Short mmCIF file of C-alpha atoms in Angstrom, two decimals:
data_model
loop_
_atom_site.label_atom_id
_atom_site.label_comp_id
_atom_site.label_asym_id
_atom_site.label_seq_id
_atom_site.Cartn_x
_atom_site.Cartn_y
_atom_site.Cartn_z
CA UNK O 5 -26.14 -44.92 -24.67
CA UNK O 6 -27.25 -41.06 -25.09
CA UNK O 7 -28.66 -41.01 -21.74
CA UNK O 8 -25.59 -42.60 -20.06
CA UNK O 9 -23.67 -39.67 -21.68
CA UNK O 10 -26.27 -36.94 -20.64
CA UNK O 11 -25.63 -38.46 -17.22
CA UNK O 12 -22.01 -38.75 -17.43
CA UNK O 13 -21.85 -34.90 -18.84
CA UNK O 14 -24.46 -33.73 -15.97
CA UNK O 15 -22.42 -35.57 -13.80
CA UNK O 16 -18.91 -33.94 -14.76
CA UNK O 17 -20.80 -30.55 -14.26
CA UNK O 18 -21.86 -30.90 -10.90
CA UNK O 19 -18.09 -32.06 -9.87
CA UNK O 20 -16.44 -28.95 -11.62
CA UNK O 21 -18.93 -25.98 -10.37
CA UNK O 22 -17.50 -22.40 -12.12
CA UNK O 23 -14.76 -20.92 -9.67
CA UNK O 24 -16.39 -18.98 -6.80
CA UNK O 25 -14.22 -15.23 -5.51
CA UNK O 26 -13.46 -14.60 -2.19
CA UNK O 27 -11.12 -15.07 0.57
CA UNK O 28 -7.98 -13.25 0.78
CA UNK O 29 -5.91 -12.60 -2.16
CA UNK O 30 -2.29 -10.69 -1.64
CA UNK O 31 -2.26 -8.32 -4.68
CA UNK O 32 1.42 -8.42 -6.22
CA UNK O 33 3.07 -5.87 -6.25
CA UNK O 34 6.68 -6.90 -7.61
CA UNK O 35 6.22 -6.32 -11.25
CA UNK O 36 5.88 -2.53 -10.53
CA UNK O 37 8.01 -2.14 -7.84
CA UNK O 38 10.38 0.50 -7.69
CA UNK O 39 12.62 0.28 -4.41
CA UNK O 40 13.73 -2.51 -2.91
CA UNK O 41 12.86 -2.70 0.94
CA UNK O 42 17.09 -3.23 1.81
CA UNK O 43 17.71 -0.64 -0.46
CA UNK O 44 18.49 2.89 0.98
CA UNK O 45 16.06 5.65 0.39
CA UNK O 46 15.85 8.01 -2.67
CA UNK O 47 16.98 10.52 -0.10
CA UNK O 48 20.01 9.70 -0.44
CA UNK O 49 20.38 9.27 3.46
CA UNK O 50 22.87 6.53 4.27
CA UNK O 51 21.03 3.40 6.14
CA UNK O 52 17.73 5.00 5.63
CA UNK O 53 15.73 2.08 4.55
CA UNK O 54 13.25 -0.46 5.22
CA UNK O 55 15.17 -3.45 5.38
CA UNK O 56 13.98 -4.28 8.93
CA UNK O 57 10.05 -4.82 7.11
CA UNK O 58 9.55 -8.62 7.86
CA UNK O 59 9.05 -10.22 4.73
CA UNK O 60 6.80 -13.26 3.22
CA UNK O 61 3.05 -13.75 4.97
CA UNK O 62 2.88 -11.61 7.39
CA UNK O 63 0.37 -10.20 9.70
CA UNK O 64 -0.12 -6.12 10.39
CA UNK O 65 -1.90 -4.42 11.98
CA UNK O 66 -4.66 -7.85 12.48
CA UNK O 67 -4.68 -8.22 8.78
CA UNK O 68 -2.01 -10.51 6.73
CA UNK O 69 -0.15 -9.37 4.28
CA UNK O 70 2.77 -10.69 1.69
CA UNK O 71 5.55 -8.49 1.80
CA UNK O 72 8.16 -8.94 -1.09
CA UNK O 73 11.53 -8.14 -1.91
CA UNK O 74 9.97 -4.55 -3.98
CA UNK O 75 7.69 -2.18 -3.16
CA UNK O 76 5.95 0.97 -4.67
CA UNK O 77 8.01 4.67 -3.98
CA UNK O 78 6.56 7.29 -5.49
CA UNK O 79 8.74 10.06 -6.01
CA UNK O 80 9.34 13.76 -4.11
CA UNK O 81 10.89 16.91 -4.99
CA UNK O 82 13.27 16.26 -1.97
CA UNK O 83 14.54 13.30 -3.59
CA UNK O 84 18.12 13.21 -4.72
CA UNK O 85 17.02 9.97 -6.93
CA UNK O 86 14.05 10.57 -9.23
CA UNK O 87 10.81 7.82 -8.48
CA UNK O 88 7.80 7.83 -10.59
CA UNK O 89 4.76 10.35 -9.74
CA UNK O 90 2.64 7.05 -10.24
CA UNK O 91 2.16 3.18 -11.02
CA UNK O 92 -0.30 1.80 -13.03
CA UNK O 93 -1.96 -1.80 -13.52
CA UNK O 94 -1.63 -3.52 -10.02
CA UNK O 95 -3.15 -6.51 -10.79
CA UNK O 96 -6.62 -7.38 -9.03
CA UNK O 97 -8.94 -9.95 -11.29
CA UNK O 98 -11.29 -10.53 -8.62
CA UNK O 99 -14.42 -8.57 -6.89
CA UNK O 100 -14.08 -7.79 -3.09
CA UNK O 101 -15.59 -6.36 0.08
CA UNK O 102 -12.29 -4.58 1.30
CA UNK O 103 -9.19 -3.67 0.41
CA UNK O 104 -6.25 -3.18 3.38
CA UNK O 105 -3.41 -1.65 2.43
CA UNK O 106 0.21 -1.52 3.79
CA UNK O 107 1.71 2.05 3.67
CA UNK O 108 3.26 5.30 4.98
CA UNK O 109 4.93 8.35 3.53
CA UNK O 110 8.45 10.18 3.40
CA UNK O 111 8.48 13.60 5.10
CA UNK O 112 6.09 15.32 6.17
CA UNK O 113 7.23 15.68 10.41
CA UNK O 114 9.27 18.62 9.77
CA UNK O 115 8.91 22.20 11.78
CA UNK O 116 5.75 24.17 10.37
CA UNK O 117 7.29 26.33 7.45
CA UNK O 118 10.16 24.33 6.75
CA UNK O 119 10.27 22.31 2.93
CA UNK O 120 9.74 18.98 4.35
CA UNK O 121 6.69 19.67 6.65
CA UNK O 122 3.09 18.54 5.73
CA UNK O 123 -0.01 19.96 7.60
CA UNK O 124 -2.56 17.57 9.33
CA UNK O 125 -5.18 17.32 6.13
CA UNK O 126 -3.29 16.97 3.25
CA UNK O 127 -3.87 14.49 0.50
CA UNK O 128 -0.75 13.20 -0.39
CA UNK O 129 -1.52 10.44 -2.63
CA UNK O 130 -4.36 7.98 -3.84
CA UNK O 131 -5.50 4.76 -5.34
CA UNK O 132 -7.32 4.47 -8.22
CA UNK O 133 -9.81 1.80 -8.80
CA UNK O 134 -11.01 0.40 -11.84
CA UNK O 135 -13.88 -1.78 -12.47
CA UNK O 136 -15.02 -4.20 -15.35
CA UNK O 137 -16.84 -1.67 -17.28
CA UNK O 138 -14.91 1.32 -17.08
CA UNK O 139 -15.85 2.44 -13.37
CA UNK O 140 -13.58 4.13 -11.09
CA UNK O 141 -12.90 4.84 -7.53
CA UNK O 142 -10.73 6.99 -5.27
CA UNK O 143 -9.26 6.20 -2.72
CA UNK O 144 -7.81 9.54 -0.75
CA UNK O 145 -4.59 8.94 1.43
CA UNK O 146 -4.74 12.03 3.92
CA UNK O 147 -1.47 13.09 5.88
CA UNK O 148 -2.18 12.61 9.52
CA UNK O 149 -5.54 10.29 8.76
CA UNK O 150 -4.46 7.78 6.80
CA UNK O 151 -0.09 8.18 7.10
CA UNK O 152 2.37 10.02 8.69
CA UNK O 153 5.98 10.22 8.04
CA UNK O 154 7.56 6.80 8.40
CA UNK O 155 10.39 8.21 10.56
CA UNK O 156 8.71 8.82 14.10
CA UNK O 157 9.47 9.71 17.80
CA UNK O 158 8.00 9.04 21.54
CA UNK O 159 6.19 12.45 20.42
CA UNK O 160 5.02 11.70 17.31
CA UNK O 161 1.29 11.91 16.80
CA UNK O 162 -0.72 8.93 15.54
CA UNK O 163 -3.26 8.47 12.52
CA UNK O 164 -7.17 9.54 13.17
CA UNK O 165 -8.58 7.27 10.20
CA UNK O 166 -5.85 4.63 9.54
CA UNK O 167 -3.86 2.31 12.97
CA UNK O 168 0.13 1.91 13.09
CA UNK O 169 0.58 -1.78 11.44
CA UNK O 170 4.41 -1.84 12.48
CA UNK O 171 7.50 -0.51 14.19
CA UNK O 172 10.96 -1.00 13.79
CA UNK O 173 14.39 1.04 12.88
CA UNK O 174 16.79 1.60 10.59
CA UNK O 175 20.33 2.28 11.18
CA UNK O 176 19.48 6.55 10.11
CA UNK O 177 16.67 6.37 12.69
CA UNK O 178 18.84 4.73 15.54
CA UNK O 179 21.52 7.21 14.80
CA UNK O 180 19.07 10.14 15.46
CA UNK O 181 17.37 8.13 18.29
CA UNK O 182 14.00 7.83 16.38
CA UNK O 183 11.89 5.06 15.30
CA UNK O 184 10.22 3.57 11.59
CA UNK O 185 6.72 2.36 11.20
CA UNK O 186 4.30 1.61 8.31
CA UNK O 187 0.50 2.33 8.71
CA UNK O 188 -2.66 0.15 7.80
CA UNK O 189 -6.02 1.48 6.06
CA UNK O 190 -8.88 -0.44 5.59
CA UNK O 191 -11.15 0.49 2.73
CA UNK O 192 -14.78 -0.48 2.18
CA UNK O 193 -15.69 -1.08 -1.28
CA UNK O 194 -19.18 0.88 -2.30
CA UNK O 195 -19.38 -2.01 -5.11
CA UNK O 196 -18.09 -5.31 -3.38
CA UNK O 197 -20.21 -7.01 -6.00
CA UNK O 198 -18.37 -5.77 -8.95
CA UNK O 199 -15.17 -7.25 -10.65
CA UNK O 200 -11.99 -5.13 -10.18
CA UNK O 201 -9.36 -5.12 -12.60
CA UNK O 202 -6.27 -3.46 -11.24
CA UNK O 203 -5.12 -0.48 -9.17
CA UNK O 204 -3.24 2.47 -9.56
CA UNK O 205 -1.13 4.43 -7.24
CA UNK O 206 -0.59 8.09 -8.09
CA UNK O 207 1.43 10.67 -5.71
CA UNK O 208 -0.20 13.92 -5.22
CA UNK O 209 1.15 17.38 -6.74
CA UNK O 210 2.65 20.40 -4.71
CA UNK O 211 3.31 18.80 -1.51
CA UNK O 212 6.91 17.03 -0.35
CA UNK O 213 5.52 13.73 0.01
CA UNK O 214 7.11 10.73 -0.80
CA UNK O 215 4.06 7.83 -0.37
CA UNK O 216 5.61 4.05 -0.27
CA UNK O 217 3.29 0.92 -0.43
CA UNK O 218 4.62 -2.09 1.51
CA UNK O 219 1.59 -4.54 0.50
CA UNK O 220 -2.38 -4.70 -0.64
CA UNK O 221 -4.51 -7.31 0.45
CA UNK O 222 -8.40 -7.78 -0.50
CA UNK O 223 -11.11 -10.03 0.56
#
């Protein structure tokens, strides 16, 4: 009778092996969203928004993503409605190779020496890291590497580090004959072997921008 009950037990082990990671999680971001995509921008520019972002699992870029009703706006000095200068606690629970992330920034394709321009090289923004432990890791998000300004034109340089994920408009950018688009970066994790516990997303200091994040997906 014990040994049919080792058995049984050894045999209920073997059937429910601990959970493995990996694959493709979509990291949520609606609890700490701060704009909603149909919502017009902080700007306070009439039909400047991002309603035209298809929503649910998409692809961008050659990566999927889930795209919700929220996203994360960080704020800018030439905001006429105040955002937060950061968000805190994205949710991870899970070690991974890569992260991709879904993102772009207001302003920053203004004339040289005007308020809203930002030069080629600027850090704008970042995403902290955390590991199980107490570990951290930055992730830089460089103006004209990693994002531009979402609003573009036929002119409009690209991204050096990062690849446009999507285009589209919005009634603003149709009125001034211009364009929207969001921008993908891929990130390598130096420790794809250690747990992650969430992500934060922090806006930089003494620059205009305005960095948004559509989406964050890791595998």
């Amino acid at each position: 009778m014990l040994r049919t009950v080792a058995l049984l037990a050894a045999g209920l082990a073997t059937a429910a092996p601990a959970p493995k990671e990996g694959g493709r999680t979509y990291l949520d971001l609606q609890p700490q969203g701060t704009h909603k995509l149909a919502d017009d921008s902080p700007s306070g520019m009439a039909g400047n928004n991002l309603a035209a972002v298809p929503t649910g699992e998409r692809e961008f870029g050659g990566m999927k993503f889930k795209v919700g009703e929220k996203y994360l706006q960080l704020g800018s000095p030439m905001f006429k409605d105040e955002r937060p200068e950061k968000v805190e606690g994205i949710k991870v629970g899970r070690a991974f190779a890569k992260l991709y992330i879904l993102h772009a920034t207001g302003y920053g394709s203004s004339a040289p020496g005007t308020a809203k321009h930002i030069p080629d090289d600027t850090v704008v923004g970042e995403y902290l890291v955390h590991y199980e432990g107490g570990e951290t890791a930055t992730i830089e998000v460089v103006y004209g590497k990693d994002v531009r300004d979402y609003w573009f034109s036929d002119r409009s340089p690209g991204v050096t580090r990062g690849a446009v994920a999507w285009e589209g408009e919005c009634d603003a950018s149709k009125r001034m004959n211009m364009k929207i688009r969001l921008y993908k970066t891929t990130w390598e994790n130096p420790k794809p072997g250690k747990r992650v516990t969430e992500i934060d997303f922090v806006r930089a200091k003494d620059t205009p921008a305005a960095p948004l994040c559509v989406a964050l997906t890791v595998e």
